[in-house]
Coordinates of C-alpha atoms in Angstrom, one line a residue:
Chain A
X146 CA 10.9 -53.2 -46.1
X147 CA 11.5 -51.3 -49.3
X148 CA 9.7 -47.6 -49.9
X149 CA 8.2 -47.8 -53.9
X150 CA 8.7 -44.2 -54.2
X151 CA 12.6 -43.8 -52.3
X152 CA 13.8 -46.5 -54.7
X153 CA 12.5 -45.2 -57.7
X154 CA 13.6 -41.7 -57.3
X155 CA 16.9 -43.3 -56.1
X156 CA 17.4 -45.1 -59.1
X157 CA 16.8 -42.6 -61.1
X158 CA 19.5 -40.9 -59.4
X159 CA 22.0 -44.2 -60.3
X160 CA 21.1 -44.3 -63.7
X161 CA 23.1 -41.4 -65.4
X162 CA 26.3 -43.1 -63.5
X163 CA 25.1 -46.5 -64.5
X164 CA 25.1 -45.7 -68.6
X165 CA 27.9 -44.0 -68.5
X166 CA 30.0 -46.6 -66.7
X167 CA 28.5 -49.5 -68.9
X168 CA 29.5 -47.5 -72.0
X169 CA 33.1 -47.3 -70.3
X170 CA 33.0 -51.1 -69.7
X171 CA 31.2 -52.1 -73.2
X172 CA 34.6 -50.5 -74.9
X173 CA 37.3 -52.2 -72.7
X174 CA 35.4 -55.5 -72.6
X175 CA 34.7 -56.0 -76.5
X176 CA 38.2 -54.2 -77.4
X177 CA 39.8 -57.0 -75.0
X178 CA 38.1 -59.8 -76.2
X179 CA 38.3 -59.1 -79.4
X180 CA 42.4 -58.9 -78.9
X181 CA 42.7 -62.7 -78.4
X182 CA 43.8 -63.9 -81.5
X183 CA 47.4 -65.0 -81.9
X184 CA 48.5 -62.0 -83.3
X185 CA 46.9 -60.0 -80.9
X186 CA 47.9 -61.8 -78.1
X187 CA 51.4 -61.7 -78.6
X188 CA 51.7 -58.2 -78.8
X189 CA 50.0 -58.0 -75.7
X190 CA 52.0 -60.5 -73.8
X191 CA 54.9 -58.3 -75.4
X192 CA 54.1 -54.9 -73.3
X193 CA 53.8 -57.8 -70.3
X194 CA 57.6 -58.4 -71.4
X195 CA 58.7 -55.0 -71.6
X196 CA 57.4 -53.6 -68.7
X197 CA 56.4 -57.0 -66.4
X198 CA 55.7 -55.0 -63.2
X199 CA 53.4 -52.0 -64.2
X200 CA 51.0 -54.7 -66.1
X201 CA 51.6 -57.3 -63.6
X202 CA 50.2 -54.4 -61.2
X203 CA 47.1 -54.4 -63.0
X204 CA 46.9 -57.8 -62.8
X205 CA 47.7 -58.8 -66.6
X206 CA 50.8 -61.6 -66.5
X207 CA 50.4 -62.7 -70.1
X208 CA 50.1 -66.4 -71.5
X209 CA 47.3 -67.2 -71.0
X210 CA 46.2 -70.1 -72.7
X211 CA 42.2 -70.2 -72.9
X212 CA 40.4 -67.2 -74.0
X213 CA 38.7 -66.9 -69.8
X214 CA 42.1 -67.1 -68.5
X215 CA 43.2 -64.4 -71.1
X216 CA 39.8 -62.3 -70.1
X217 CA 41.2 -63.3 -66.3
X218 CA 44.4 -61.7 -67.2
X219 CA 43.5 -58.5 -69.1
X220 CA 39.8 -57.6 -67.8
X221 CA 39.4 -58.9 -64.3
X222 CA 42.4 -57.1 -62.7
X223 CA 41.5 -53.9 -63.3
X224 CA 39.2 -52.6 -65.4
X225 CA 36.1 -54.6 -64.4
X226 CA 37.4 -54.2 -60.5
X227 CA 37.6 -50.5 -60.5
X228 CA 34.5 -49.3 -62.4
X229 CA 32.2 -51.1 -60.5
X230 CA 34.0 -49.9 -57.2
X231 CA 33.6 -46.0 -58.7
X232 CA 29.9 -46.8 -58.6
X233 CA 29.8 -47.9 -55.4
X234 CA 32.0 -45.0 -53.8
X235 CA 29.7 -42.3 -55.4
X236 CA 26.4 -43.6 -54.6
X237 CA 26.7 -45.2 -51.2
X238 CA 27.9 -41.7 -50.1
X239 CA 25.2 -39.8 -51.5
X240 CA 22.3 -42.6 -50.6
X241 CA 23.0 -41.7 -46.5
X242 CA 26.1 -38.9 -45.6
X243 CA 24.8 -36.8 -48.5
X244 CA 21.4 -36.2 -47.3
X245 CA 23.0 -36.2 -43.5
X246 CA 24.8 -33.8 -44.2
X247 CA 22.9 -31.3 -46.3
X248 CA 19.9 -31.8 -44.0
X249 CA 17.8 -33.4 -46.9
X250 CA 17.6 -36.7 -44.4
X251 CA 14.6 -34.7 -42.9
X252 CA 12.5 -35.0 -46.0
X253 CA 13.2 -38.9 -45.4
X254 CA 12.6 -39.1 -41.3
X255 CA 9.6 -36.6 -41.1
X256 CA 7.4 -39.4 -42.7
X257 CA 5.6 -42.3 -41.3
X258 CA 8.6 -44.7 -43.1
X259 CA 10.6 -46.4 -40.4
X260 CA 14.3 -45.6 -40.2
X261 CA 15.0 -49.1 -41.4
X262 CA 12.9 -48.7 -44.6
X263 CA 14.8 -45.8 -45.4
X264 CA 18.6 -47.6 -44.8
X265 CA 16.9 -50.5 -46.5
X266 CA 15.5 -49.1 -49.4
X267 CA 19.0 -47.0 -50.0
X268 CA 20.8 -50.5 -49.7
X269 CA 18.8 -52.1 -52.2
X270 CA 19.4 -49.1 -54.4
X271 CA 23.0 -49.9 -54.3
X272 CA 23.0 -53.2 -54.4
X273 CA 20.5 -52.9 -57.6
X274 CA 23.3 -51.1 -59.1
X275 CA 26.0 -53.8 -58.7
X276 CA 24.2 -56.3 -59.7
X277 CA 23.1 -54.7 -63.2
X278 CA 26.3 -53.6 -63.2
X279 CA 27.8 -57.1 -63.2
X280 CA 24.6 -58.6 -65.1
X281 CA 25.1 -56.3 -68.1
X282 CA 29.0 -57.4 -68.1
X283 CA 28.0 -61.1 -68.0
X284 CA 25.8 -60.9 -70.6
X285 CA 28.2 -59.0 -72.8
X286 CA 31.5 -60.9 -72.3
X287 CA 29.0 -63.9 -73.6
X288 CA 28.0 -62.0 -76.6
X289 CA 31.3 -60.9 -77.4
X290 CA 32.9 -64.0 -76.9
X291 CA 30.3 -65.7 -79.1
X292 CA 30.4 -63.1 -81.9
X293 CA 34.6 -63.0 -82.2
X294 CA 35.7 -66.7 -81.5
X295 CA 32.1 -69.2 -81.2
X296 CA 32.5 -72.0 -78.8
X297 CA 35.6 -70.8 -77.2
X298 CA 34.4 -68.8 -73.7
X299 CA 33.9 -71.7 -71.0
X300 CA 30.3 -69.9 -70.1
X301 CA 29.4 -71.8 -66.9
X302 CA 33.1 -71.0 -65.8
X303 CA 32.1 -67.3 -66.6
X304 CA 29.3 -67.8 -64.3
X305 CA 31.0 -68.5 -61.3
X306 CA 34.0 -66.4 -62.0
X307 CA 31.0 -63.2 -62.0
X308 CA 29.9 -64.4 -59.1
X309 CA 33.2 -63.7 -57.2
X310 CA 33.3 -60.2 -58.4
X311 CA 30.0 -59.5 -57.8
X312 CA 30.7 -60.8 -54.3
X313 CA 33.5 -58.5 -54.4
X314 CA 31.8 -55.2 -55.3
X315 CA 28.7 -55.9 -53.1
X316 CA 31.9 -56.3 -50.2
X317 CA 33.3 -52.4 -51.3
X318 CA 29.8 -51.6 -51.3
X319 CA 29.1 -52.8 -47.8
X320 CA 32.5 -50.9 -46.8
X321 CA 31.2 -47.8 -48.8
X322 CA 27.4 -48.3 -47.4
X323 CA 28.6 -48.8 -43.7
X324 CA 30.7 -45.3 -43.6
X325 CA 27.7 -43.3 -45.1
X326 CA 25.9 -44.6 -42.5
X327 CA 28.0 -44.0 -39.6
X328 CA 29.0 -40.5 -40.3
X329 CA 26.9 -37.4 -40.3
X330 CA 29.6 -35.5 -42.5
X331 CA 30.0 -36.2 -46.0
X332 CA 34.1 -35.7 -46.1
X333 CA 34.2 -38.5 -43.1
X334 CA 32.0 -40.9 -45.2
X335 CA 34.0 -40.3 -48.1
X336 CA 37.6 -40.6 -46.2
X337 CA 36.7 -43.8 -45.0
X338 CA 34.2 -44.9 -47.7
X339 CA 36.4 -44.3 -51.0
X340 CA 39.9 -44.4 -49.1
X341 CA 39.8 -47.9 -47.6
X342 CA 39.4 -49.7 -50.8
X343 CA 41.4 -46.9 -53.1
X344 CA 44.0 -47.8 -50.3
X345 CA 43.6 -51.8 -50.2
X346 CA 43.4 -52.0 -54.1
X347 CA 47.3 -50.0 -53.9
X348 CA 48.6 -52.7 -51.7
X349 CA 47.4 -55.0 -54.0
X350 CA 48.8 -53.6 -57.1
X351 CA 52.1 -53.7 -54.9
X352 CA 51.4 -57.4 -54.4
X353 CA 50.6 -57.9 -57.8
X354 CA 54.2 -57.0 -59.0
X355 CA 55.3 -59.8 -56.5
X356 CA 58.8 -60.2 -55.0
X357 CA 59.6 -58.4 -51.5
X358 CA 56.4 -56.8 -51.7
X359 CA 54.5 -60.2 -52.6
X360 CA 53.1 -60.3 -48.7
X361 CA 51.7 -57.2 -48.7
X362 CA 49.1 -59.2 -50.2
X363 CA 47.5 -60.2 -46.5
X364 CA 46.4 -56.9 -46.0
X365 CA 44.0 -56.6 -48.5
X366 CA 40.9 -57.9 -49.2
X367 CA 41.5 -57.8 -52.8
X368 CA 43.2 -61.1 -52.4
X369 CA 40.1 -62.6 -52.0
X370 CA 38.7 -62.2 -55.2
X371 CA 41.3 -64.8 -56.7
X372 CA 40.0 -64.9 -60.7
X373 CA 42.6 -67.2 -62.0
X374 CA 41.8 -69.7 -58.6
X375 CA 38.4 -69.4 -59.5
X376 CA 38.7 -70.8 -62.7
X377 CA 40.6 -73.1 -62.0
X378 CA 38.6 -74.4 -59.2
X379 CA 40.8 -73.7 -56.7
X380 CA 39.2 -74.4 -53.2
X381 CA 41.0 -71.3 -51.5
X382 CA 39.3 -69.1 -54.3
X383 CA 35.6 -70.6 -53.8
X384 CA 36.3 -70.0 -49.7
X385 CA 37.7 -66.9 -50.5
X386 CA 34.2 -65.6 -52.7
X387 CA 31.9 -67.5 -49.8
X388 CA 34.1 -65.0 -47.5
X389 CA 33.4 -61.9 -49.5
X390 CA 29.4 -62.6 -49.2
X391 CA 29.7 -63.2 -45.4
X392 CA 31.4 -59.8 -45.1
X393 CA 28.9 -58.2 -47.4
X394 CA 26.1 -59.5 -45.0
X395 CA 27.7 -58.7 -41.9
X396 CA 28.5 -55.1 -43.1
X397 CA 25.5 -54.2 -44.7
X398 CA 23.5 -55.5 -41.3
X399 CA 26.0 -53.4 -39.4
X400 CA 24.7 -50.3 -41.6
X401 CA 21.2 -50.6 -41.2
X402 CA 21.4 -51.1 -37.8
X403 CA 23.7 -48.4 -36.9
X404 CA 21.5 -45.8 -38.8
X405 CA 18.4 -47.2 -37.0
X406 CA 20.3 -46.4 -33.7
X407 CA 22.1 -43.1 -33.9
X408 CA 21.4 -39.9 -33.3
X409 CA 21.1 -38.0 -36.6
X410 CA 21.6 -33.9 -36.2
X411 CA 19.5 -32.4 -38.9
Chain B
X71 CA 1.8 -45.4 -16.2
X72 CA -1.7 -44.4 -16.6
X73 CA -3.1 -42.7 -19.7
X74 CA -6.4 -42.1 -18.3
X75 CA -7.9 -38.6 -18.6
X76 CA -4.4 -37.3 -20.5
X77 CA -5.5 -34.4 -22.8
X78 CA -1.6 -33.5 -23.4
X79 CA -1.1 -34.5 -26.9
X80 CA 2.8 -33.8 -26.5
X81 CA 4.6 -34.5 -23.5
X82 CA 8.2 -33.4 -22.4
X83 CA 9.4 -35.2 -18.9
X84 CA 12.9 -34.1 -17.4
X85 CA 14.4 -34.5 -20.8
X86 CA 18.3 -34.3 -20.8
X87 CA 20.9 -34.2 -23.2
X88 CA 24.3 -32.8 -22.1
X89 CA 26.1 -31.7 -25.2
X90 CA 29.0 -30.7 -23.0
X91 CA 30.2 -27.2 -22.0
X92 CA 27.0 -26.6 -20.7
X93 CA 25.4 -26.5 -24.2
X94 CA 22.4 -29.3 -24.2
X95 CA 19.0 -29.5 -22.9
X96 CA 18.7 -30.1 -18.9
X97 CA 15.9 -31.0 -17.1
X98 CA 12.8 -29.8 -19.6
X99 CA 9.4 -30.6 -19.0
X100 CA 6.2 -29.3 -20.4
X101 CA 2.7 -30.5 -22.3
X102 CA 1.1 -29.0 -24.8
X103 CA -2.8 -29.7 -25.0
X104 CA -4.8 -31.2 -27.7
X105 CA -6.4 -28.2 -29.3
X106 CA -3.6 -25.5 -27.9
X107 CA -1.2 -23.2 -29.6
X108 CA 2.4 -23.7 -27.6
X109 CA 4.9 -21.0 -28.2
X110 CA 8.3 -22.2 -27.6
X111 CA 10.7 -18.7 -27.2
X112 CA 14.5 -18.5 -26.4
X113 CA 17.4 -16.9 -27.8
X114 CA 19.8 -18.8 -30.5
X115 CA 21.7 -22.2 -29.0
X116 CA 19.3 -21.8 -26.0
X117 CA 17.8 -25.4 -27.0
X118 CA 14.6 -25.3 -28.8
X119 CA 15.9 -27.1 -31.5
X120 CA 17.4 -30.1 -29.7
X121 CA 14.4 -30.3 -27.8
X122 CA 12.1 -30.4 -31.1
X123 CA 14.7 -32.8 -32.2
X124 CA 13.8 -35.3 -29.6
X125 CA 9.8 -35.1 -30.7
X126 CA 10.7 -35.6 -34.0
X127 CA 12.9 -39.3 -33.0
X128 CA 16.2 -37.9 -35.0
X129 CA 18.0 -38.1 -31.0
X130 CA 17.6 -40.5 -28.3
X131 CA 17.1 -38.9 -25.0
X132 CA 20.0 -39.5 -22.3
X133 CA 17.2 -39.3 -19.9
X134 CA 13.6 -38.3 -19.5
X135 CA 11.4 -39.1 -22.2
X136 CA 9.2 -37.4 -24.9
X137 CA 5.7 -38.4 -25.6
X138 CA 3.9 -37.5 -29.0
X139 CA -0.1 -38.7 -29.0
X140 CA 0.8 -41.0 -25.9
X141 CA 3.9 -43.1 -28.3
X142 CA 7.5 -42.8 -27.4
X143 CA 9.3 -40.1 -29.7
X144 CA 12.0 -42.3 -29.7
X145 CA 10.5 -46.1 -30.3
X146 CA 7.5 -45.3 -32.6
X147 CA 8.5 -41.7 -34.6
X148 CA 7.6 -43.4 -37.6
X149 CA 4.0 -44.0 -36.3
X150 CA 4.1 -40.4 -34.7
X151 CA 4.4 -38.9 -38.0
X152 CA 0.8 -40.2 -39.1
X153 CA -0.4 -37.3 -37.2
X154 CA 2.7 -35.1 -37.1
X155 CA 3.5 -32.1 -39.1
X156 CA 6.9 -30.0 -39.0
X157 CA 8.3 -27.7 -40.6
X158 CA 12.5 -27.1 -39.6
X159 CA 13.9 -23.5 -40.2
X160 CA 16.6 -24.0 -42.0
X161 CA 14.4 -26.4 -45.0
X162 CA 16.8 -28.0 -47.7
X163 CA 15.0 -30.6 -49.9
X164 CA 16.3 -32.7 -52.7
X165 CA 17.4 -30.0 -54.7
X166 CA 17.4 -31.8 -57.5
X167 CA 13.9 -31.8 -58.2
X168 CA 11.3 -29.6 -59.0
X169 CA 8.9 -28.1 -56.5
X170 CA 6.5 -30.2 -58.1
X171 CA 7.9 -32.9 -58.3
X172 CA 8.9 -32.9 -54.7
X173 CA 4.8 -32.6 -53.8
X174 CA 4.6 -36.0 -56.0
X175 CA 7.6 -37.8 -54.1
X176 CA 6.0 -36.6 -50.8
X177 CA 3.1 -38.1 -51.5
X178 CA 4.1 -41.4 -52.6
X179 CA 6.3 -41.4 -50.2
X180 CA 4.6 -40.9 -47.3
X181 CA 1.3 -42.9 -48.9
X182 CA -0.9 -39.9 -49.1
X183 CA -4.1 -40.9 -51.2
X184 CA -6.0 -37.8 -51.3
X185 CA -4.4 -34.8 -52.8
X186 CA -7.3 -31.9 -51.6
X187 CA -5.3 -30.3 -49.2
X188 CA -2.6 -30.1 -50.9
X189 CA -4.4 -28.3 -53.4
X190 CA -5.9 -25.8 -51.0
X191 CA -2.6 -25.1 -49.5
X192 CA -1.2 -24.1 -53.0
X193 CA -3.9 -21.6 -53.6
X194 CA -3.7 -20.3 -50.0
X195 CA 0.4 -19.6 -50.5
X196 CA 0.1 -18.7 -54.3
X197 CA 2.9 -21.4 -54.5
X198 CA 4.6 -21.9 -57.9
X199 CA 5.7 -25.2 -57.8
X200 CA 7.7 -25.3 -61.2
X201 CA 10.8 -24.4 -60.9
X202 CA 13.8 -26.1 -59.7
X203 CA 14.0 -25.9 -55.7
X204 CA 17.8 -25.1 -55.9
X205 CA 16.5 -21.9 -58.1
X206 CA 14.1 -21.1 -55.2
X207 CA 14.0 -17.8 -53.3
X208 CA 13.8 -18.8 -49.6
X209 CA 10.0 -17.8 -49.0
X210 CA 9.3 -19.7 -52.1
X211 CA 11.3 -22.6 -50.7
X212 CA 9.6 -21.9 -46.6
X213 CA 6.0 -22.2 -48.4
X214 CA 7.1 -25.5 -50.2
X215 CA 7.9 -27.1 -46.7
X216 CA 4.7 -26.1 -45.2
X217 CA 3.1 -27.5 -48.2
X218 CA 5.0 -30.2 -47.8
X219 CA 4.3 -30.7 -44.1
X220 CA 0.7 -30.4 -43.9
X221 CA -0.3 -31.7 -47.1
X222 CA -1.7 -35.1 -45.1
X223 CA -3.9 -32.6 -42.7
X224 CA -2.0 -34.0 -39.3
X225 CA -3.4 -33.6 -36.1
X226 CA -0.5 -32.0 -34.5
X227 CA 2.2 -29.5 -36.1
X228 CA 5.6 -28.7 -35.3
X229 CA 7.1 -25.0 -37.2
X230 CA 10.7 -24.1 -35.3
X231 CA 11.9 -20.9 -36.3
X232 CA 9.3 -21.2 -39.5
X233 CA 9.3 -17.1 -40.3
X234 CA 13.4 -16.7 -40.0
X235 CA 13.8 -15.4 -43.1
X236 CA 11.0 -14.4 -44.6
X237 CA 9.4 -10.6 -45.3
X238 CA 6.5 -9.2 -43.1
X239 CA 4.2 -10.1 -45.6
X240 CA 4.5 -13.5 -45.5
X241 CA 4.8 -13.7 -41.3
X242 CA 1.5 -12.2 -41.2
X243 CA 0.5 -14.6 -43.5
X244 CA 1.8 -17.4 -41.8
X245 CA 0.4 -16.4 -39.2
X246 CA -3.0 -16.3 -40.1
X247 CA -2.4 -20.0 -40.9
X248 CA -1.9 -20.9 -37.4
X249 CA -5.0 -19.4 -36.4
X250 CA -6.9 -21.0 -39.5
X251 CA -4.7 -24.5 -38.0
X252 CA -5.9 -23.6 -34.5
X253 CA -9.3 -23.3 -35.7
X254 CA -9.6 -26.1 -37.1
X255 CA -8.7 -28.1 -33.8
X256 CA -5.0 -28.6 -34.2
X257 CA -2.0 -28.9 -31.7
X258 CA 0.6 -26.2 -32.5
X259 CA 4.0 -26.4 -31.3
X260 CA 5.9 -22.9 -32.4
X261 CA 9.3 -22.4 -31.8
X262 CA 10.9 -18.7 -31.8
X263 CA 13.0 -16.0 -31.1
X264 CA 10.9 -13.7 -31.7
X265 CA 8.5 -12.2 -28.6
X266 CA 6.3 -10.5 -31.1
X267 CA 5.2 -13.9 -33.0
X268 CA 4.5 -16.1 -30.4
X269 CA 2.6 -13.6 -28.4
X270 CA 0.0 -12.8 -31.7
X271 CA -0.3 -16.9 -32.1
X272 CA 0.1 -18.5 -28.9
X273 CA -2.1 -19.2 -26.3
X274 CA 0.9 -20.5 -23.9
X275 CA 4.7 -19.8 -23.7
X276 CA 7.4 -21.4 -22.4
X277 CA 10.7 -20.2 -21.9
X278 CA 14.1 -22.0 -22.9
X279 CA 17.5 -20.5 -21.7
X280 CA 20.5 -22.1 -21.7
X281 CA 18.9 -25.3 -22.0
X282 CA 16.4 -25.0 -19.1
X283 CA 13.4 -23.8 -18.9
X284 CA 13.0 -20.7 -17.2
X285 CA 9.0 -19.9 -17.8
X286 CA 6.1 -21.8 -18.4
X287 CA 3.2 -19.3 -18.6
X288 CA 0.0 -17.8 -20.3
X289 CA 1.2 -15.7 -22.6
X290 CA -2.2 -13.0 -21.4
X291 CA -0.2 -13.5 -17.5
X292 CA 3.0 -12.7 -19.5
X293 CA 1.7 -9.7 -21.3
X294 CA 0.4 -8.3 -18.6
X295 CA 3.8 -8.3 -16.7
X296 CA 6.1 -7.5 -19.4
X297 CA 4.3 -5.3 -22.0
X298 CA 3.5 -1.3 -20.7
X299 CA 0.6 0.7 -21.5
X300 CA 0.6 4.4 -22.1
X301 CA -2.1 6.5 -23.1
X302 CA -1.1 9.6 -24.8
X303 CA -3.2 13.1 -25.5
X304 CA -2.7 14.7 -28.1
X305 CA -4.0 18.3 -29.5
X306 CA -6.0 17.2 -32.1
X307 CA -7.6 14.1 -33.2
X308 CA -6.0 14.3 -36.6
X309 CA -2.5 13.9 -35.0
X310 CA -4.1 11.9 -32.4
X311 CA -4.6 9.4 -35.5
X312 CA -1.1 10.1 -37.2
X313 CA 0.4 9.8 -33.9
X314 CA -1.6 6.4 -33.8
X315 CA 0.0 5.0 -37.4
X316 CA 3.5 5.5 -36.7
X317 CA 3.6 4.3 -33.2
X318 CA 0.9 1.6 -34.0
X319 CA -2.2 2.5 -31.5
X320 CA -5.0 2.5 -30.5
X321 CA -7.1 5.9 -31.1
X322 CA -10.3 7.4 -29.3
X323 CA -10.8 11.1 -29.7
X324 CA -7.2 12.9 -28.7
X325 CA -6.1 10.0 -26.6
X326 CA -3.8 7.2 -28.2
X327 CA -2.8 3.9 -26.5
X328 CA 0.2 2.7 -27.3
X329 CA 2.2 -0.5 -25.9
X330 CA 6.1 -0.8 -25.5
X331 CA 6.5 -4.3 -26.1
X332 CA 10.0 -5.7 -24.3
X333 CA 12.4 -7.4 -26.4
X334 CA 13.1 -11.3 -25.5
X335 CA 16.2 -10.5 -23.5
X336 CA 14.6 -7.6 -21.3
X337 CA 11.6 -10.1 -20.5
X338 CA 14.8 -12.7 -19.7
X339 CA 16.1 -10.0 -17.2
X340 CA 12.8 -9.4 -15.7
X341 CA 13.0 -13.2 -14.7
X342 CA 16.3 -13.1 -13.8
X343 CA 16.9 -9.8 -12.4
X344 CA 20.3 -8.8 -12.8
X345 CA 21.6 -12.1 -12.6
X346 CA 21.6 -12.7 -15.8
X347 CA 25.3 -13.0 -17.4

């Protein structure tokens, strides 16, 4: 299913990308966390007064009362959205298109590896990158939590809440994954690829500032990655993460199987 | 469909693929058999590579099929490629590596266990594997992917257009690697546009034009009908030899043999008369 030697060299390819969006995440994630006290807090929730639709856009409402739903507010409606989704843009297009396109795909094909190994193996190596991607944030948000206020972060909460996004990211993957595969020309791959979910995550920053332009909020899958339903158990938020998976699934079988049947002009 | 007594390692059957405006592949059939050296000649866009395309399994045919070793191009090209060997004309690898580095991937990749003939190959191209393949010079680069291509010894070897590109001293030298290949008992498909090449490797040609195959011949049957032979005398035997290097003959005494060899589209004429557009 998986070719040893594809994944690794892939991989090593994902790496550079990896460190350097990690170190991006490391600073906003221990800056943010290490905000929520009082003081902090309030000057936070201040901006969210002075200029309620730009941060509300982003996700960030303000008064927040436990330090999760004041990660919920601050990290999970932007920052830890968007970096993972920059990962999965840049790879998925050069794990299929790229290689397409600049006729390296022969190197691939012109090997006794089946045509599904191949798709596989490059799924895998995308998927391997979300989910360290999302591991490595877990594991920090618990640190940091633990080393700035002990016994405050609701861990198992955490959990599930991690779970959503990394249903959510593995979704933009799929969506990114799925237009490399289809297209033989890297500026298709990347028009549909990167532009659907730049495009959806706009419409949900409009839906975010609420309002008229609160039902704009229907045409984006954005909305269902729901962090404050999550943690608050809300059942449409657990249906709406069981959704994302599905999607993920679907799309990522669509992929493979689509590059197994098409004709590839190399 | 019977299989019994089938010496034709690759088989083409009334393969068709319309691209529209008449571009495409219509109707092509031909074998090449175990053992021979298949010279595959027609101009630019005439189809060679869309029809090498459909033995390598990167396009489905519309209709007809391709057979490689008795397997379906299409339904088993990753088992094909056991035994397959090619080499494209316009190579581009992961240009991120290294030359050697490449070598390695290829052969973990593929699952190659024994690295001998990749060795030999190195020696026999005087291939510097170093450098970055982006940095390469396009020779360098062309030796890499025949390297590359034939490092598992396969049975059966695919080159399309594989001297575009590179200086008379390395088309000689390739070409003494086909005869080496052919030696050695393998199946040589070579694609071209070039009369010259095919007819110093091949032991049959065939023809593409416009997607169809216009020829299928012996390429000693072809010689004979489209190359002319002159014998010239000359007034001394020391001018008789000069005469002999510029014009590339053959000298005995004051008398010089020299051939006019036809360029691709002439030959096409011949077939076509003055038909052709």
């Amino acid at each position: 299913m998986i070719n040893g030697a594809l994944y690794v060299r892939e991989m090593k390819k994902s790496i550079k990308l990896i460190v350097i969006l990690l170190a991006v995440i490391t600073m906003y994630v221990a800056i943010i966390i290490s905000m929520y006290e009082p003081k902090m807090a309030k000057l936070l929730d201040d901006y969210v007064k002075m200029m309620p639709q730009l941060m509300a856009s982003v996700g960030m409402t303000g008064g927040a009362t436990s330090l999760l739903g004041f990660m919920c507010s601050y990290l999970y409606g932007f920052i830890l959205i968007v970096f993972p989704m920059i990962f999965c843009i840049i790879r998925a297009n050069g794990l299929v298109a790229k290689y397409i396109d600049n006729s390296s795909m022969v190197s691939l094909l012109c090997a006794p590896v089946k045509r599904f190994t191949v798709a596989f193996t490059q799924m895998a190596v995308l998927m391997s990158g979300i989910v360290i991607l999302i591991v490595y944030t877990t594991i920090l948000e618990i640190i940091c939590a633990q080393y700035f206020f002990p016994g405050e972060l609701d861990i198992a909460k955490l959990l599930v809440l991690n779970t959503g996004l990394l249903g959510l990211e593995l979704f933009i993957g799929a969506i990114c994954f799925f237009a490399s595969c289809i297209f033989s020309e890297v500026k298709y791959s990347i028009a549909l690829g990167a532009g659907l979910p730049t495009l959806m995550f706009v419409i949900q920053m409009l839906a975010n500032v609420g309002d008229k332009a609160k039902n704009a909020k229907y045409f984006t899958f954005f909305t269902l990655y729901d962090s404050t339903g999550i943690i608050e158990n809300e059942a449409g938020a657990l249906i709406g993460t069981i959704v994302l998976f599905a999607g993920a699934i679907v799309l990522y079988t669509a992929s493979v199987t689509a590059f197994c049947k098409r004709d590839i002009c190399l | 469909m019977t299989k019994n007594n089938n010496i034709s390692t690759i088989e083409i059957k009334s393969l068709t693929r319309d691209y529209g405006n008449g571009r495409g592949v219509f109707d092509v059939s031909f074998n090449v058999k175990k053992g021979e050296v298949f010279g595959f000649l027609g101009p630019n866009g005439a189809g060679k590579t869309t029809t090498i395309r459909h033995l390598m399994g990167f396009l489905k045919a519309q209709s007809g099929e391709c057979r490689i070793g008795g397997l379906d191009c299409w339904s088993s090209s990753a088992k094909i490629q056991n035994i397959l060997g090619y080499v494209p004309g316009e190579i581009s690898f992961f240009d991120d590596m290294t030359g050697e580095a490449y070598l390695r991937f290829v052969k973990n990749y593929r699952g190659i266990k024994d690295t001998e003939r990749k060795d030999e190959l190195l020696e026999y191209f005087e291939l510097d594997t170093r450098g970055k393949i982006k940095k390469m010079s396009k020779g360098t680069k062309q030796k890499l992917g025949l390297v590359a291509a034939m490092m598992h010894d396969p049975e059966i070897l695919i080159f399309d257009e594989p001297t575009s590109g590179l200086d008379p001293l390395m088309q000689s030298r390739f070409i003494d690697l086909v005869a080496k290949e052919k030696e050695r008992g393998k199946t040589i498909l070579l694609s071209s546009h070039m009369f010259e090449e095919v007819e110093r490797t091949c032991d049959r040609i065939g023809i593409i034009r416009e997607g169809r195959l216009v020829a299928l011949d012996f390429v000693e049957d072809l010689r004979k009908r489209h190359v002319n032979t002159y014998t010239v005398t000359l007034g001394s035997a020391k001018e008789a030899e000069a005469f002999a290097k510029d014009f590339r003959g053959e000298v005995s005494g004051c008398n010089v043999t020299v051939s006019a060899k036809q360029s691709l589209e002439e030959i096409f004429m011949n077939y076509y008369g003055g038909t052709n557009d």
